[in-house]
Amino acid sequence: MSPRPIGFGIIGTGGMAARMAATLRGLPRVSLLGVASGSGRAAGFAAAHGIPSAQDSLEGLLALPGLEAVYIGHANAGHAAAIRAAAAAGKAILCEKPFALNTAEGAAALAAVEAAGVLFMEALAPPFLPAYRRLAGQAAALEGPLHLEASFGAPEDPALRPGLFAPGAGALRDRGIYLLALARQLLGPVESLQAVLRRGEGGVDTHAALLLRHAGGHSAHLTASLEALLPNAVTLGARSGLLRLGGHVMLPESLYHRAAPPPSRQGAEAPGTGLKARLRRSPWLRRLRAALPQERAEALPWGEDPYQWEAAHFCDLLRQGARRSPVLPPEFSREVLGLIEEAEKNSVLF
């Protein structure tokens, strides 16, 4: 039995709008009915993506016959207003992150969603990828307090990617939001947050280092940057072992498992005596040990399109008549937005 059709509209004509238009077009029984932009680029975008209607206003898009859902993908500063307008029109909403610039704006947007009784989900792709889902499942098997190390950063040129440095953007909202969402998902509620930020011209944060203390004794060290090339990696350690995502933080396709070694007895014998001490001094044996596999790898590919997972999840919820995602419910997005705001307000600048 084929799924019922869904008519989608796209708000915005930038890179993410184009990316999500391609993703939605590839899903079964999903039709792109229109695109809206106040920039004058709607007609060209519609022609490029095979979309039948180009609108110069959001109101025109929301009035299209058969439109059931919208993807909001224009500038961050307009997300909350678009959410309120779409909710008032009774449309389901998939909104690019961040869904609002601050908690007050976010609360008003989510109040409109609640009053309208429509489905809302912030568009964060990583939690739906197979490797991230497996990481979340395996985290429960680790023993003792957990520690998350995660980074997302690469140097960016403001002249080439001005949107990253515009008001309402920056390292926290563009990159740190993924890391904060991961920490909250894996480690639970945040009890305290310390932040060190560097701001560029215009006051937009370009580098952020965060230290989080979570309930249950868990901790996280997160780094997001528009200035520096970072490892772009995720590791989750505990007393019993370590889990590490293989590949870029945004596009992992494997999970590595490493068991913790048995408790060390180093120091029980005098330095320089005993067979183990002599073996430890052997460069050849150290190189051999380093060459041996220390981790067990699990392949978890995401296929041809990393965004298909979140988009398919949203469409499934819409067809089921759901109003919230069990993976990214509205209160989760509101909490992560609050952490970004706390990091900005209570940070040390350098």
Short mmCIF file of C-alpha atoms in Angstrom, two decimals:
data_model
loop_
_atom_site.label_atom_id
_atom_site.label_comp_id
_atom_site.label_asym_id
_atom_site.label_seq_id
_atom_site.Cartn_x
_atom_site.Cartn_y
_atom_site.Cartn_z
CA MET A 1 0.00 0.00 0.00
CA SER A 2 1.60 3.24 -1.14
CA PRO A 3 1.83 6.16 1.32
CA ARG A 4 -0.61 9.00 0.88
CA PRO A 5 0.77 12.02 -1.02
CA ILE A 6 2.13 15.10 0.74
CA GLY A 7 2.31 18.54 -0.83
CA PHE A 8 5.36 20.50 0.35
CA GLY A 9 6.40 24.12 0.03
CA ILE A 10 9.92 25.53 0.35
CA ILE A 11 10.60 28.85 2.09
CA GLY A 12 13.92 30.26 0.92
CA THR A 13 16.21 29.81 -2.05
CA GLY A 14 19.64 29.34 -0.45
CA GLY A 15 21.92 26.33 -0.27
CA MET A 16 19.97 24.39 2.36
CA ALA A 17 16.68 25.10 0.62
CA ALA A 18 18.14 23.62 -2.55
CA ARG A 19 19.53 20.63 -0.64
CA MET A 20 16.21 19.88 1.04
CA ALA A 21 14.26 20.41 -2.19
CA ALA A 22 16.32 17.62 -3.76
CA THR A 23 15.81 15.41 -0.70
CA LEU A 24 12.05 15.89 -0.57
CA ARG A 25 11.71 15.35 -4.30
CA GLY A 26 13.41 11.97 -3.85
CA LEU A 27 10.93 10.71 -1.24
CA PRO A 28 7.98 8.58 -2.36
CA ARG A 29 4.67 10.42 -2.83
CA VAL A 30 6.08 13.81 -1.85
CA SER A 31 5.43 16.70 -4.25
CA LEU A 32 7.01 20.14 -4.22
CA LEU A 33 4.16 22.53 -4.96
CA GLY A 34 5.80 25.91 -4.50
CA VAL A 35 8.66 28.04 -3.30
CA ALA A 36 8.52 31.46 -1.65
CA SER A 37 11.22 34.11 -1.41
CA GLY A 38 11.24 37.86 -1.01
CA SER A 39 14.64 38.06 -2.71
CA GLY A 40 13.33 37.86 -6.26
CA ARG A 41 14.97 34.46 -6.79
CA ALA A 42 11.87 32.28 -6.42
CA ALA A 43 11.23 31.92 -10.15
CA GLY A 44 14.77 30.81 -10.91
CA PHE A 45 14.77 28.38 -7.99
CA ALA A 46 11.42 26.92 -9.09
CA ALA A 47 12.69 26.40 -12.63
CA ALA A 48 15.90 24.75 -11.41
CA HIS A 49 14.05 22.30 -9.15
CA GLY A 50 10.95 21.57 -11.18
CA ILE A 51 8.61 23.36 -8.79
CA PRO A 52 5.37 24.52 -10.42
CA SER A 53 4.74 27.69 -8.38
CA ALA A 54 7.07 30.56 -7.45
CA GLN A 55 5.79 33.07 -4.91
CA ASP A 56 7.21 36.42 -3.84
CA SER A 57 5.50 36.20 -0.45
CA LEU A 58 5.01 33.63 2.28
CA GLU A 59 1.28 34.30 2.23
CA GLY A 60 1.10 33.31 -1.43
CA LEU A 61 2.87 30.03 -0.76
CA LEU A 62 0.67 29.14 2.23
CA ALA A 63 -2.46 29.72 0.14
CA LEU A 64 -1.51 27.17 -2.54
CA PRO A 65 -4.11 24.38 -2.95
CA GLY A 66 -2.92 21.01 -1.62
CA LEU A 67 -0.08 22.46 0.44
CA GLU A 68 0.22 20.46 3.67
CA ALA A 69 3.74 21.14 4.93
CA VAL A 70 6.58 23.63 4.58
CA TYR A 71 10.32 23.45 4.93
CA ILE A 72 11.72 26.72 6.31
CA GLY A 73 15.21 27.23 4.95
CA HIS A 74 15.85 30.94 4.58
CA ALA A 75 17.93 33.23 6.84
CA ASN A 76 17.92 32.40 10.56
CA ALA A 77 16.41 35.76 11.49
CA GLY A 78 13.17 34.91 9.71
CA HIS A 79 12.61 31.38 11.02
CA ALA A 80 10.40 32.16 14.02
CA ALA A 81 8.10 34.50 12.08
CA ALA A 82 7.72 31.91 9.32
CA ILE A 83 6.86 29.25 11.92
CA ARG A 84 4.10 31.43 13.35
CA ALA A 85 2.67 32.19 9.91
CA ALA A 86 2.74 28.55 8.80
CA ALA A 87 1.18 27.38 12.05
CA ALA A 88 -1.62 29.95 11.72
CA ALA A 89 -2.28 28.57 8.24
CA GLY A 90 -2.48 25.02 9.62
CA LYS A 91 0.66 23.71 7.89
CA ALA A 92 3.10 21.16 9.27
CA ILE A 93 6.56 22.66 9.76
CA LEU A 94 10.07 21.32 9.22
CA CYS A 95 12.34 24.24 10.13
CA GLU A 96 16.06 24.52 9.53
CA LYS A 97 18.12 25.09 12.67
CA PRO A 98 18.06 27.24 14.67
CA PHE A 99 14.30 27.52 14.78
CA ALA A 100 14.61 30.86 16.63
CA LEU A 101 17.32 33.33 17.63
CA ASN A 102 16.55 33.39 21.37
CA THR A 103 14.33 31.72 23.94
CA ALA A 104 11.69 34.46 23.95
CA GLU A 105 11.31 34.24 20.18
CA GLY A 106 11.34 30.45 20.38
CA ALA A 107 8.65 30.35 23.06
CA ALA A 108 6.34 32.50 20.92
CA ALA A 109 6.91 30.28 17.88
CA LEU A 110 6.23 27.06 19.80
CA ALA A 111 3.15 28.59 21.43
CA ALA A 112 1.79 29.24 17.94
CA VAL A 113 2.52 25.64 16.95
CA GLU A 114 0.80 24.32 20.08
CA ALA A 115 -2.25 26.52 19.57
CA ALA A 116 -2.60 25.41 15.95
CA GLY A 117 -2.09 21.72 16.76
CA VAL A 118 0.30 21.19 13.84
CA LEU A 119 3.39 19.01 13.52
CA PHE A 120 6.66 20.85 14.14
CA MET A 121 10.23 19.59 14.03
CA GLU A 122 13.55 21.38 13.89
CA ALA A 123 15.69 20.07 11.04
CA LEU A 124 18.78 18.45 12.59
CA ALA A 125 19.99 15.64 10.36
CA PRO A 126 22.61 13.82 12.52
CA PRO A 127 20.30 12.25 15.14
CA PHE A 128 18.58 10.27 12.38
CA LEU A 129 21.70 8.88 10.70
CA PRO A 130 22.36 5.16 11.31
CA ALA A 131 25.72 5.77 13.04
CA TYR A 132 24.24 8.31 15.46
CA ARG A 133 21.28 6.06 16.23
CA ARG A 134 23.64 3.18 16.96
CA LEU A 135 25.82 5.42 19.14
CA ALA A 136 22.80 6.45 21.19
CA GLY A 137 21.77 2.82 21.60
CA GLN A 138 25.24 1.64 22.64
CA ALA A 139 25.79 4.50 25.07
CA ALA A 140 23.38 2.85 27.51
CA ALA A 141 25.71 -0.17 27.75
CA LEU A 142 28.71 1.86 28.94
CA GLU A 143 29.42 1.73 32.67
CA GLY A 144 29.94 4.69 34.96
CA PRO A 145 29.82 8.42 34.23
CA LEU A 146 30.15 9.24 30.53
CA HIS A 147 32.38 11.88 28.94
CA LEU A 148 31.65 13.24 25.46
CA GLU A 149 34.30 14.91 23.30
CA ALA A 150 32.89 16.46 20.13
CA SER A 151 34.04 19.12 17.69
CA PHE A 152 32.82 20.72 14.49
CA GLY A 153 34.98 23.36 12.86
CA ALA A 154 36.77 24.54 9.75
CA PRO A 155 38.08 27.96 8.72
CA GLU A 156 35.55 29.95 6.71
CA ASP A 157 35.96 33.09 4.60
CA PRO A 158 33.29 35.73 5.34
CA ALA A 159 33.54 36.93 1.75
CA LEU A 160 32.64 33.48 0.43
CA ARG A 161 30.09 32.47 3.07
CA PRO A 162 28.71 35.69 4.52
CA GLY A 163 25.64 33.98 5.93
CA LEU A 164 27.75 32.20 8.55
CA PHE A 165 28.91 35.54 9.94
CA ALA A 166 25.59 37.41 9.74
CA PRO A 167 23.64 38.45 12.85
CA GLY A 168 21.77 35.41 14.15
CA ALA A 169 24.41 33.00 12.81
CA GLY A 170 27.91 32.24 14.10
CA ALA A 171 29.78 29.21 15.37
CA LEU A 172 27.26 28.28 18.09
CA ARG A 173 24.13 28.47 15.97
CA ASP A 174 25.62 26.99 12.83
CA ARG A 175 27.80 24.26 14.35
CA GLY A 176 27.60 24.19 18.12
CA ILE A 177 23.88 23.44 17.99
CA TYR A 178 24.60 19.95 16.63
CA LEU A 179 27.07 19.26 19.42
CA LEU A 180 24.76 20.55 22.14
CA ALA A 181 21.90 18.47 20.79
CA LEU A 182 24.13 15.38 20.83
CA ALA A 183 25.28 16.05 24.39
CA ARG A 184 21.72 16.52 25.59
CA GLN A 185 20.56 13.37 23.80
CA LEU A 186 23.34 11.14 25.10
CA LEU A 187 23.97 12.56 28.57
CA GLY A 188 20.65 13.98 29.71
CA PRO A 189 19.81 17.36 31.27
CA VAL A 190 22.57 19.95 31.63
CA GLU A 191 23.20 21.14 35.19
CA SER A 192 25.88 23.72 34.41
CA LEU A 193 27.63 25.19 31.39
CA GLN A 194 30.90 27.09 31.01
CA ALA A 195 31.74 28.80 27.74
CA VAL A 196 34.71 30.55 26.19
CA LEU A 197 33.89 32.52 23.03
CA ARG A 198 35.72 34.58 20.49
CA ARG A 199 33.73 37.13 18.52
CA GLY A 200 34.54 38.59 15.14
CA GLU A 201 33.51 41.83 13.51
CA GLY A 202 29.89 42.63 14.26
CA GLY A 203 29.96 40.65 17.50
CA VAL A 204 29.14 37.26 15.94
CA ASP A 205 30.86 34.35 17.70
CA THR A 206 33.47 32.66 15.51
CA HIS A 207 34.88 30.13 18.00
CA ALA A 208 33.26 28.49 21.02
CA ALA A 209 34.58 26.02 23.59
CA LEU A 210 32.00 24.62 26.01
CA LEU A 211 32.25 22.48 29.13
CA LEU A 212 28.99 20.90 30.30
CA ARG A 213 28.13 19.10 33.51
CA HIS A 214 25.12 16.81 33.19
CA ALA A 215 22.93 15.05 35.70
CA GLY A 216 24.36 11.72 36.84
CA GLY A 217 27.97 12.91 36.80
CA HIS A 218 28.28 12.94 33.00
CA SER A 219 30.32 15.64 31.24
CA ALA A 220 30.92 17.01 27.75
CA HIS A 221 33.63 19.09 26.10
CA LEU A 222 32.39 20.66 22.88
CA THR A 223 34.21 22.92 20.41
CA ALA A 224 32.67 24.73 17.43
CA SER A 225 34.60 27.02 15.14
CA LEU A 226 34.46 29.12 11.99
CA GLU A 227 38.17 29.88 12.41
CA ALA A 228 40.06 26.64 12.98
CA LEU A 229 40.18 23.18 11.48
CA LEU A 230 39.09 20.87 14.29
CA PRO A 231 39.06 17.05 14.45
CA ASN A 232 35.34 17.08 13.52
CA ALA A 233 34.97 13.93 15.56
CA VAL A 234 32.82 12.39 18.29
CA THR A 235 34.01 10.10 21.08
CA LEU A 236 32.10 8.89 24.11
CA GLY A 237 34.19 7.42 26.92
CA ALA A 238 33.40 5.61 30.15
CA ARG A 239 34.97 3.27 32.66
CA SER A 240 34.11 0.21 30.57
CA GLY A 241 35.26 1.50 27.19
CA LEU A 242 34.95 4.02 24.42
CA LEU A 243 32.71 4.59 21.40
CA ARG A 244 33.94 6.64 18.44
CA LEU A 245 32.11 7.71 15.31
CA GLY A 246 34.05 7.10 12.11
CA GLY A 247 34.00 9.93 9.58
CA HIS A 248 33.10 13.59 9.75
CA VAL A 249 30.94 14.66 12.69
CA MET A 250 28.09 15.50 10.29
CA LEU A 251 28.41 12.43 8.06
CA PRO A 252 29.67 9.42 10.05
CA GLU A 253 29.24 5.99 8.50
CA SER A 254 30.76 3.73 11.15
CA LEU A 255 31.02 3.24 14.88
CA TYR A 256 34.17 2.01 16.59
CA HIS A 257 34.03 0.10 19.87
CA ARG A 258 37.02 -0.13 22.22
CA ALA A 259 36.99 -1.98 25.52
CA ALA A 260 38.91 -0.47 28.43
CA PRO A 261 42.13 -2.34 29.32
CA PRO A 262 42.32 -4.15 32.66
CA PRO A 263 43.57 -2.11 35.62
CA SER A 264 47.29 -1.42 35.28
CA ARG A 265 49.79 -2.96 37.66
CA GLN A 266 52.54 -0.64 36.47
CA GLY A 267 54.76 0.34 39.37
CA ALA A 268 54.32 -2.96 41.21
CA GLU A 269 57.85 -3.94 40.22
CA ALA A 270 60.97 -1.82 40.39
CA PRO A 271 61.87 0.14 37.24
CA GLY A 272 64.18 -1.79 34.95
CA THR A 273 63.48 -5.22 36.43
CA GLY A 274 61.23 -8.01 35.27
CA LEU A 275 60.27 -9.23 31.79
CA LYS A 276 57.36 -6.79 31.35
CA ALA A 277 59.58 -3.82 32.12
CA ARG A 278 62.14 -4.97 29.54
CA LEU A 279 59.42 -5.51 26.93
CA ARG A 280 58.01 -2.05 27.54
CA ARG A 281 61.41 -0.59 26.65
CA SER A 282 61.46 -2.35 23.27
CA PRO A 283 60.66 0.13 20.44
CA TRP A 284 59.90 -2.75 18.06
CA LEU A 285 57.31 -4.27 20.38
CA ARG A 286 55.74 -0.87 21.00
CA ARG A 287 55.39 -0.31 17.24
CA LEU A 288 53.93 -3.78 16.83
CA ARG A 289 51.40 -3.17 19.58
CA ALA A 290 50.43 0.21 18.07
CA ALA A 291 49.86 -1.47 14.69
CA LEU A 292 47.45 -4.04 16.10
CA PRO A 293 43.74 -3.15 15.88
CA GLN A 294 42.54 -1.59 19.12
CA GLU A 295 38.91 -1.13 18.08
CA ARG A 296 36.07 -3.11 16.57
CA ALA A 297 34.44 -1.34 13.62
CA GLU A 298 30.76 -1.44 12.72
CA ALA A 299 29.76 -0.16 9.25
CA LEU A 300 26.66 2.07 9.29
CA PRO A 301 26.33 3.81 5.90
CA TRP A 302 23.75 6.52 5.31
CA GLY A 303 23.27 5.84 1.62
CA GLU A 304 22.96 8.41 -1.15
CA ASP A 305 21.52 11.32 0.84
CA PRO A 306 22.21 12.08 4.53
CA TYR A 307 19.11 14.28 4.76
CA GLN A 308 16.70 11.59 3.64
CA TRP A 309 16.51 10.12 7.14
CA GLU A 310 15.17 13.23 8.90
CA ALA A 311 12.86 14.10 5.98
CA ALA A 312 11.41 10.58 5.84
CA HIS A 313 10.90 10.63 9.61
CA PHE A 314 9.01 13.92 9.37
CA CYS A 315 6.81 12.67 6.51
CA ASP A 316 6.02 9.46 8.40
CA LEU A 317 4.93 11.50 11.42
CA LEU A 318 2.76 13.70 9.22
CA ARG A 319 1.04 10.70 7.65
CA GLN A 320 0.43 9.25 11.12
CA GLY A 321 -1.22 12.45 12.31
CA ALA A 322 1.50 13.09 14.91
CA ARG A 323 2.19 16.57 16.24
CA ARG A 324 5.68 15.98 17.59
CA SER A 325 8.75 13.88 16.91
CA PRO A 326 9.83 11.40 19.59
CA VAL A 327 13.45 12.03 18.52
CA LEU A 328 13.38 15.86 18.36
CA PRO A 329 10.29 17.09 20.24
CA PRO A 330 9.69 20.84 20.53
CA GLU A 331 10.83 21.01 24.15
CA PHE A 332 14.17 19.45 23.15
CA SER A 333 14.74 22.20 20.58
CA ARG A 334 13.71 24.82 23.13
CA GLU A 335 16.20 23.42 25.67
CA VAL A 336 19.10 23.39 23.19
CA LEU A 337 18.26 26.98 22.19
CA GLY A 338 18.39 27.89 25.88
CA LEU A 339 21.88 26.38 26.16
CA ILE A 340 23.08 28.49 23.23
CA GLU A 341 21.64 31.59 24.86
CA GLU A 342 23.26 30.71 28.19
CA ALA A 343 26.62 30.20 26.49
CA GLU A 344 26.36 33.62 24.86
CA LYS A 345 25.30 35.47 28.00
CA ASN A 346 27.65 33.88 30.50
CA SER A 347 30.76 33.33 28.43
CA VAL A 348 34.35 34.40 28.88
CA LEU A 349 35.59 36.26 25.80
CA PHE A 350 39.09 35.86 24.44
#
